Coordinates of C-alpha atoms and ligand atoms in Angstrom, one line a residue:
X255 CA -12.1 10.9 -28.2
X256 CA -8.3 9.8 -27.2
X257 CA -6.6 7.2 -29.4
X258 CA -5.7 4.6 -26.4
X259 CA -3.6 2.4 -28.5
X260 CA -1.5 5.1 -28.8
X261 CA -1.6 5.6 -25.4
X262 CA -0.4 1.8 -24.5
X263 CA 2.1 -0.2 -26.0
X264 CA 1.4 -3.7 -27.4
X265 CA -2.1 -2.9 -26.9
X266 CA -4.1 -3.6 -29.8
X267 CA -7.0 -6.0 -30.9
X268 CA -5.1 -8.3 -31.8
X269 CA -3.1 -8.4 -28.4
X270 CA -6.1 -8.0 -25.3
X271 CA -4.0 -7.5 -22.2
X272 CA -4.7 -9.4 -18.6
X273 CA -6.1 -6.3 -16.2
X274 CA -3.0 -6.6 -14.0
X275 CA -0.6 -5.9 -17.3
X276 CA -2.6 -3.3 -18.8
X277 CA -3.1 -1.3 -15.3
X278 CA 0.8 -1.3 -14.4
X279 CA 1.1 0.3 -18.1
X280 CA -1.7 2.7 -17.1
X281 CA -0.1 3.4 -13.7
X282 CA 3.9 3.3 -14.5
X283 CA 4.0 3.7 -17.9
X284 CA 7.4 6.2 -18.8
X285 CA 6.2 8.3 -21.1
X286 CA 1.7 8.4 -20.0
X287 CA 1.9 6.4 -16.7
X288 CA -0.1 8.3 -13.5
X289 CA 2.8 7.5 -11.0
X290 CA 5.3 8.7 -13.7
X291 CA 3.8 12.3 -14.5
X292 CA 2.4 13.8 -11.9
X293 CA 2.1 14.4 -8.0
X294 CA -1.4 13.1 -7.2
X295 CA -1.3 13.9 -3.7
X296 CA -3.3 15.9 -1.5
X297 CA -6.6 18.5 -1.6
X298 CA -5.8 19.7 -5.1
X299 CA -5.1 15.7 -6.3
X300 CA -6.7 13.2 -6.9
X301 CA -7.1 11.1 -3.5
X302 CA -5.6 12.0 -0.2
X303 CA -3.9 9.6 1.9
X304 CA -3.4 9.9 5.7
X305 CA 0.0 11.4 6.1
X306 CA -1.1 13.7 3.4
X307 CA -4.3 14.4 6.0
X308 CA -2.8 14.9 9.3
X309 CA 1.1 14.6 10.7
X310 CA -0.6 13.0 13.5
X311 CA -1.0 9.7 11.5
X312 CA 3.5 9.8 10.3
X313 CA 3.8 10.6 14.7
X314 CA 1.9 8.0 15.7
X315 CA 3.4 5.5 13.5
X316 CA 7.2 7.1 14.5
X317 CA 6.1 6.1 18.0
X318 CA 4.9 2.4 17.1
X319 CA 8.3 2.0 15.5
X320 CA 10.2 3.2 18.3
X321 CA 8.1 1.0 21.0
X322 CA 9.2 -2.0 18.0
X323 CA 12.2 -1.3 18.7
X324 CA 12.1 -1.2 22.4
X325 CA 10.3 -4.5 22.6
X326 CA 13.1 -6.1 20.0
X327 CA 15.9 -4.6 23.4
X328 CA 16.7 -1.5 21.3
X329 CA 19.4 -3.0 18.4
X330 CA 22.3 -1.2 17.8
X331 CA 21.4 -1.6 13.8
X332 CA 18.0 -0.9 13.1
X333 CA 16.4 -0.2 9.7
X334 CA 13.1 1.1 8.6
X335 CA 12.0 0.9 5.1
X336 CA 9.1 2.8 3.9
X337 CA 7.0 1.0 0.8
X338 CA 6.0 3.4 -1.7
X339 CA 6.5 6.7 0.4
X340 CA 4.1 8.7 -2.2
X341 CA 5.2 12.5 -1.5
X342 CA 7.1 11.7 1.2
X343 CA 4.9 13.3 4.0
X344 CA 5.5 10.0 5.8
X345 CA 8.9 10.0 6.2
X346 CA 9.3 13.1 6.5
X347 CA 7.6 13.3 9.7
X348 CA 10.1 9.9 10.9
X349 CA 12.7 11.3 10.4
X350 CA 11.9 14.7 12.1
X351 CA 10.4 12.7 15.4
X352 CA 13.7 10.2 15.4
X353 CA 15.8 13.5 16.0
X354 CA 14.3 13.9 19.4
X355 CA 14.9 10.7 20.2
X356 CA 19.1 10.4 19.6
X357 CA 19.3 6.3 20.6
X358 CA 17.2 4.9 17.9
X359 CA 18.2 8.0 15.5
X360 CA 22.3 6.7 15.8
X361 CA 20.5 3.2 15.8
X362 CA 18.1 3.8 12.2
X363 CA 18.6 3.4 8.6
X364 CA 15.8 4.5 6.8
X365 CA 15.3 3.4 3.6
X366 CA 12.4 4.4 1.0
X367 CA 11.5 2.4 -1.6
X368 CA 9.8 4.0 -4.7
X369 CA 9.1 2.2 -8.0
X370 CA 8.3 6.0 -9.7
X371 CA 11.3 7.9 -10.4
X372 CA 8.9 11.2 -10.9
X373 CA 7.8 10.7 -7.0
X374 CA 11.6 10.2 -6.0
X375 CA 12.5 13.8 -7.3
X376 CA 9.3 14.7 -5.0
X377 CA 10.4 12.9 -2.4
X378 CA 14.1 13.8 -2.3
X379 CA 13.3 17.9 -2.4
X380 CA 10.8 17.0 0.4
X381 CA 13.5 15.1 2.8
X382 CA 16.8 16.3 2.5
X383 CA 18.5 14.5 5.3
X384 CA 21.5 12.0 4.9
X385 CA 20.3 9.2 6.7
X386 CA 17.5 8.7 4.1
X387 CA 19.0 6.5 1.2
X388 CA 16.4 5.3 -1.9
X389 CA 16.6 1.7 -3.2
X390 CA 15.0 -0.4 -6.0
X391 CA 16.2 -3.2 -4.4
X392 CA 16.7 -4.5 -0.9
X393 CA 20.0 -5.9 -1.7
X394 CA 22.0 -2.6 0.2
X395 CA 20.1 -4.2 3.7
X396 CA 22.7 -6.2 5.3
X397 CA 22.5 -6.4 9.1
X398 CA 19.8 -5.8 11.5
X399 CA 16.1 -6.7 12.3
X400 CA 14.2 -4.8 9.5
X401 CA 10.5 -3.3 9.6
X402 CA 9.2 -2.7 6.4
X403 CA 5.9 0.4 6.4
X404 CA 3.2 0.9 3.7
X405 CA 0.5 3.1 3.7
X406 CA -1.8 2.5 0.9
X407 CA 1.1 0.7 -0.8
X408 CA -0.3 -2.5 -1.5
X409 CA -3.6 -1.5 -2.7
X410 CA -1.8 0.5 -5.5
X411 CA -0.1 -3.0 -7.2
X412 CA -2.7 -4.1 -9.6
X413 CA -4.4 -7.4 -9.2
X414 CA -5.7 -10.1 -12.0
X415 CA -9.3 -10.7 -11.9
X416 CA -10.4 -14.3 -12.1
X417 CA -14.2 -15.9 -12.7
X418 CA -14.7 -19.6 -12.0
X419 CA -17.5 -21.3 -14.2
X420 CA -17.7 -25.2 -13.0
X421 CA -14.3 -25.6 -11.4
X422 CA -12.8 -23.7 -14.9
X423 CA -11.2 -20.3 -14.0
X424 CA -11.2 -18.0 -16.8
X425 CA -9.0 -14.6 -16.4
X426 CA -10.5 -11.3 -17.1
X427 CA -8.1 -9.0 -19.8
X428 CA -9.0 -5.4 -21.4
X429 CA -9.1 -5.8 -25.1
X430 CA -8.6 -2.6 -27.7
X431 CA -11.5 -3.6 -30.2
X432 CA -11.0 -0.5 -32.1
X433 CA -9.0 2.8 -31.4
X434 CA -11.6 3.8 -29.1
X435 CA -13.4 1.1 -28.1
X436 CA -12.4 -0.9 -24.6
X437 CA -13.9 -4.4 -23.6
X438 CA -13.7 -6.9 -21.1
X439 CA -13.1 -10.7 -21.9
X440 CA -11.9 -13.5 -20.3
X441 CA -9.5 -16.3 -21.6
X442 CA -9.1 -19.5 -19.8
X443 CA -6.5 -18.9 -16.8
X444 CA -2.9 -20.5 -17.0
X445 CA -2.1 -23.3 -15.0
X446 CA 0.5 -21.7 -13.0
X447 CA -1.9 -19.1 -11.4
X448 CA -4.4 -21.4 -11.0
X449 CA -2.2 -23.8 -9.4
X450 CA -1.7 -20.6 -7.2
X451 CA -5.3 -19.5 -6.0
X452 CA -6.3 -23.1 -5.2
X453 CA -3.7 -23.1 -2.4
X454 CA -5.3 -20.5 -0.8
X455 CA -8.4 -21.2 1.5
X456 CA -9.6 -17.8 1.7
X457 CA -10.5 -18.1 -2.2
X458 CA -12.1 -21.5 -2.2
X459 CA -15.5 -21.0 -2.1
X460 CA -15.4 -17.8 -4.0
X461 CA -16.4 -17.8 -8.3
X462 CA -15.2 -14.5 -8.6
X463 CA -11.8 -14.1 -7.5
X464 CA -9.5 -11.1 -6.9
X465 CA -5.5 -12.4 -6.9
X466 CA -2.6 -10.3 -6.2
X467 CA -0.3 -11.4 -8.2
X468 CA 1.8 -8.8 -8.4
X469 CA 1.7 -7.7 -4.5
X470 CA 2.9 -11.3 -3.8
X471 CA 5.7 -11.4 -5.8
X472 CA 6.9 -7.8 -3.9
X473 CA 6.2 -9.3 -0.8
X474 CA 7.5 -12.5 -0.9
X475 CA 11.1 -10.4 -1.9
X476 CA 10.5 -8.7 1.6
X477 CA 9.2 -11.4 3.9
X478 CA 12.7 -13.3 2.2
X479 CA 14.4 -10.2 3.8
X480 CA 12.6 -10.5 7.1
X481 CA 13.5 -14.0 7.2
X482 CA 17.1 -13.6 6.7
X483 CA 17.2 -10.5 9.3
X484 CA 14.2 -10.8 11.7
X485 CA 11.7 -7.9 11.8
X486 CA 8.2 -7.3 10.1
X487 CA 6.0 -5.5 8.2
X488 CA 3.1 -3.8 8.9
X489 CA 0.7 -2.9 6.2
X490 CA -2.1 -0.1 5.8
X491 CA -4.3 -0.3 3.5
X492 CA -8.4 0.0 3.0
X493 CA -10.2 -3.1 2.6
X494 CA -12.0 -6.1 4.1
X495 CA -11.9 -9.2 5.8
X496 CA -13.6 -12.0 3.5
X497 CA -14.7 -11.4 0.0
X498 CA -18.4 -11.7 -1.2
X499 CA -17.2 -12.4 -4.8
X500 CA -17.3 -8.2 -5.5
X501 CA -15.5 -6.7 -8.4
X502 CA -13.4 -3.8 -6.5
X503 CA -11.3 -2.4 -8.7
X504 CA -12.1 1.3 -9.1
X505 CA -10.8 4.5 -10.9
X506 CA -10.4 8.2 -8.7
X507 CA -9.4 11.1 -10.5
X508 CA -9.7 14.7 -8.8
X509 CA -10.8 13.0 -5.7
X510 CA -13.9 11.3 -6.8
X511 CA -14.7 7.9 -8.3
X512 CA -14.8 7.4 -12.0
X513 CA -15.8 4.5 -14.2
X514 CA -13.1 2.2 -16.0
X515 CA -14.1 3.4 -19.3
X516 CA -13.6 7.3 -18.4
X517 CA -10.1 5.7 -16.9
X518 CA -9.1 4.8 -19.9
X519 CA -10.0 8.3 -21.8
X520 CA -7.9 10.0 -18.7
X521 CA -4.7 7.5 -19.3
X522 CA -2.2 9.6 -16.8
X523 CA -4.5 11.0 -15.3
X524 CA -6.6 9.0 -13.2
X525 CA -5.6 6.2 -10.4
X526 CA -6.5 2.9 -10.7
X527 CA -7.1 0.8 -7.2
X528 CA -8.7 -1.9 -5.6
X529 CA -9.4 -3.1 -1.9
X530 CA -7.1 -5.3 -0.5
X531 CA -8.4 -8.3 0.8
X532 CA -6.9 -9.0 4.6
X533 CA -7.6 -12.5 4.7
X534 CA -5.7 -13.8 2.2
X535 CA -2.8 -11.2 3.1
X536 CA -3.3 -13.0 6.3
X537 CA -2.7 -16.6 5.0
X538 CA -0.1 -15.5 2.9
X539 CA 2.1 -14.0 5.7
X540 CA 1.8 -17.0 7.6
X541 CA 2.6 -19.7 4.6
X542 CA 5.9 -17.7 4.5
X543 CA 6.4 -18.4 7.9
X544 CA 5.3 -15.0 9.6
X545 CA 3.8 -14.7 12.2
X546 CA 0.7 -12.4 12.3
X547 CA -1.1 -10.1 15.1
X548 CA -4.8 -9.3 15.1
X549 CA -5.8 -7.5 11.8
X550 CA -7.6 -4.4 13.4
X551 CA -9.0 -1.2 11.9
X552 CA -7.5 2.0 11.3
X553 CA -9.4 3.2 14.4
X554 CA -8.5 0.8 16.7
X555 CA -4.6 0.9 15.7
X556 CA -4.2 4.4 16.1
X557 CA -6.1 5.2 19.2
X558 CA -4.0 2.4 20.8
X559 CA -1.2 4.0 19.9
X560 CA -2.4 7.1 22.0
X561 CA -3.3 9.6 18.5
X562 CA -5.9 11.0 21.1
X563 CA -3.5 11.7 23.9
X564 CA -1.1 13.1 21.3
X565 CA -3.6 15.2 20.1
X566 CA -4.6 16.6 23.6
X567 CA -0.7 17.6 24.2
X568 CA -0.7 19.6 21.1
X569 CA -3.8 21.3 21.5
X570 CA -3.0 23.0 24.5
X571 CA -0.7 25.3 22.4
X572 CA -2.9 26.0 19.4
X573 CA -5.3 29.0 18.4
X574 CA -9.0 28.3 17.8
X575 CA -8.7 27.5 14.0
X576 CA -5.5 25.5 14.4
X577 CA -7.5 23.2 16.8
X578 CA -10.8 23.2 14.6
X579 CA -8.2 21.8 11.5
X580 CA -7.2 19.2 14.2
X581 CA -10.1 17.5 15.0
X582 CA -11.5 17.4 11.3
X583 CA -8.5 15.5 10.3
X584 CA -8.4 13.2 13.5
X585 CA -12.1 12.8 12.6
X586 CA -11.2 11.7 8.9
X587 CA -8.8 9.3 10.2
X588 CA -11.2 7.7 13.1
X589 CA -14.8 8.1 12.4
X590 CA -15.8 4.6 10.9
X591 CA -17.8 6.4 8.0
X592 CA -14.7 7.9 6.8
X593 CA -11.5 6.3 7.2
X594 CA -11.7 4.9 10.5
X595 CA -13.3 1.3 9.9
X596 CA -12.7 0.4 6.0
X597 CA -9.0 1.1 6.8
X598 CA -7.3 -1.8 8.2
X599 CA -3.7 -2.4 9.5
X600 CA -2.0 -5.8 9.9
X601 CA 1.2 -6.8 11.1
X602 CA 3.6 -10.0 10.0
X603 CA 6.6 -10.6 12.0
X604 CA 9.3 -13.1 12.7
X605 CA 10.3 -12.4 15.8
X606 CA 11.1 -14.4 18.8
X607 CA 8.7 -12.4 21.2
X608 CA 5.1 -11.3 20.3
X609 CA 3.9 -8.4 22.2
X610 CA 4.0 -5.6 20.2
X611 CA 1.8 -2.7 20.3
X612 CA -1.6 -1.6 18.4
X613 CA -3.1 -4.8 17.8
X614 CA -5.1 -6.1 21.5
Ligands
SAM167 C1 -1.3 5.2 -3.3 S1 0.3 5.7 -3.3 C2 0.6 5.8 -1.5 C3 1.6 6.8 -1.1 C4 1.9 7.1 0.3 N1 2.3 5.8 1.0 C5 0.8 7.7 1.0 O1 0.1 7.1 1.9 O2 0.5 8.9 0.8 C6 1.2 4.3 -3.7 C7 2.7 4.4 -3.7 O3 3.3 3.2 -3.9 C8 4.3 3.3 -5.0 N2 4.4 1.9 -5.6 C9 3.4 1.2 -6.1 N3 3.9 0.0 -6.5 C10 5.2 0.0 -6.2 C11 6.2 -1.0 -6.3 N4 6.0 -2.2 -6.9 N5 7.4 -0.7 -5.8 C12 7.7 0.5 -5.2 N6 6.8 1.4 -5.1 C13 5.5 1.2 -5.6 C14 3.7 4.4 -5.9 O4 4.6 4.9 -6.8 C15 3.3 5.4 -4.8 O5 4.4 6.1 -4.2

């Protein structure tokens, strides 16, 4: 059996770590961190995403970004940032749709911003165009209304996991008992964070609690951006509306679900996730002053953006097999049993008009 301690640093029994701390070390890691060793992507990874599924899902969001633009009177400085571009099939496909469209190509700057300097090599050798830069910051964004983009982005920052015993919250860490040995315990929760959850409505009621801390501190760095600039950001991610107090952190590895415990004999390589709750995005967006369209499945996004229509054009100049691959992945992306309903996209914006597309 693997030696975890060796695995994590500062991990020991005498040192039990909060989830959230011990899963970025899991994840990013630099010398046994998933995001930091490998490409996870795709059929022979370990999950697939939708722009690793279908191009159809990148066009369809080039095209929502371009009708943004339209509805903000077409900018002469636009920029786009994509939030954790993964392999870089995303942007890819942007950057290859802006070219047919030469206004809001001179118009774009596209940024991508990666955390894993292993997925930036993948990404570079995958888009090799000039316009693209890479950031760690958003400090190089200076003029311009701004749309930030992330596809399963948020649900990949890990979360701290909270209980509530009689109006006490307690915090749930890992702790290393022995070499081999993983438990959970929970230590009473610091004031800060719990001065944090109690602001929030969406957690009230609930006595087991699922906070992003992490996510909130990235996005509160980018809705300070949208402020400053105007713009938005629009999120995809799977989850659900209101929590029923469900633990929903999980483990994938080689496309299927594993337990926590097999996780942590796999350190590097399995994923650790957990469904992102809408709600509370929702309140969060708007007690930074965003503004916030209907949160609305994957389904209902992307066939309001046309992804059938689309689909129907490119048919017409495909062979038999070519059209067969088509409709399994448009099926993956729509049908509410796979990705269609669980998916959910939602848009926060400060901007002075409202009526953007994919949301009524
Ligand atoms: C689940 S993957 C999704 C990749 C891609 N968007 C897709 O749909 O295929 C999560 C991505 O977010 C990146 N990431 C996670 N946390 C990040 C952070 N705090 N800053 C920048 N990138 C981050 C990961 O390295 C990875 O590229």
């Amino acid at each position: 059996m693997m030696k975890i301690n060796q695995k994590i640093s500062n991990f020991n029994s005498k040192n039990p770590l909060p989830i959230d701390e011990c899963i970025e070390k899991v994840l990013y890691d630099q010398k046994s961190g998933y995001y930091t060793n490998k490409d996870p992507f795709g059929e022979n990874g370990d999950f697939i995403t939708s722009p690793t599924i279908s191009n159809l899902f990148s066009e369809i969001i080039a095209i929502w970004l371009i009708s943004t633009w339209e509805k903000m009177s077409k900018p002469k400085i636009f920029n786009f940032v994509e939030l954790g571009p993964g392999d870089g099939s995303l942007s890819k496909v942007i950057v290859n749709t802006f070219k047919r469209f030469p206004e809001i190509n001179k118009a774009t700057n596209i940024y991508l911003y990666e955390k894993s300097n292993f997925l930036i090599k993948l990404q570079k050798k995958k888009i090799n165009n000039k316009k693209v830069k890479w950031i760690k910051n958003l400090n190089s964004i200076k003029n311009g209304p701004v749309i930030f983009f992330g596809n399963e982005f948020f649900d990949a920052i890990p979360i701290k996991q909270f209980t509530k015993r009689r109006n006490t919250f307690f915090e749930k860490y890992f702790n290393l008992e022995n070499k081999e040995n993983i438990s959970e315990i929970f230590i009473k929760g610091s004031n800060q964070d719990i001065i944090q959850i109690k602001s929030f409505e969406t957690l009230k009621k609930l006595t087991f609690i699922e906070y992003p801390k992490k996510g909130f501190l990235e996005l509160s760095k980018i809705i300070k951006k949208i402020s400053e600039l105007s713009g938005g950001i629009l999120l995809i991610d799977y989850g659900y509306l209101s929590s029923h107090n469900s633990n929903t952190l999980q483990a994938v590895m080689g496309n299927k679900k594993i337990s926590i415990e097999k996780m942590f004999n796999n350190i590097g390589k399995a994923d650790v996730t957990s469904l992102v709750n809408f709600n509370l995005l929702k309140e969060f967006f708007v007690k930074n002053k965003l503004k916030v369209k209907n949160i609305v499945s994957q389904k209902f996004f992307l066939e309001r953006m046309g992804i059938i229509e689309r689909a129907q054009i490119l048919e017409k100049k495909m062979t038999k097999k070519q059209k067969k691959y088509m409709s399994e992945t448009l099926a993956r992306l729509l049908e509410e049993k796979q990705m269609g309903k669980l998916f959910k996209v939602i848009f926060g914006y400060k901007y002075k008009n409202n009526d953007f597309f994919g949301f009524e």
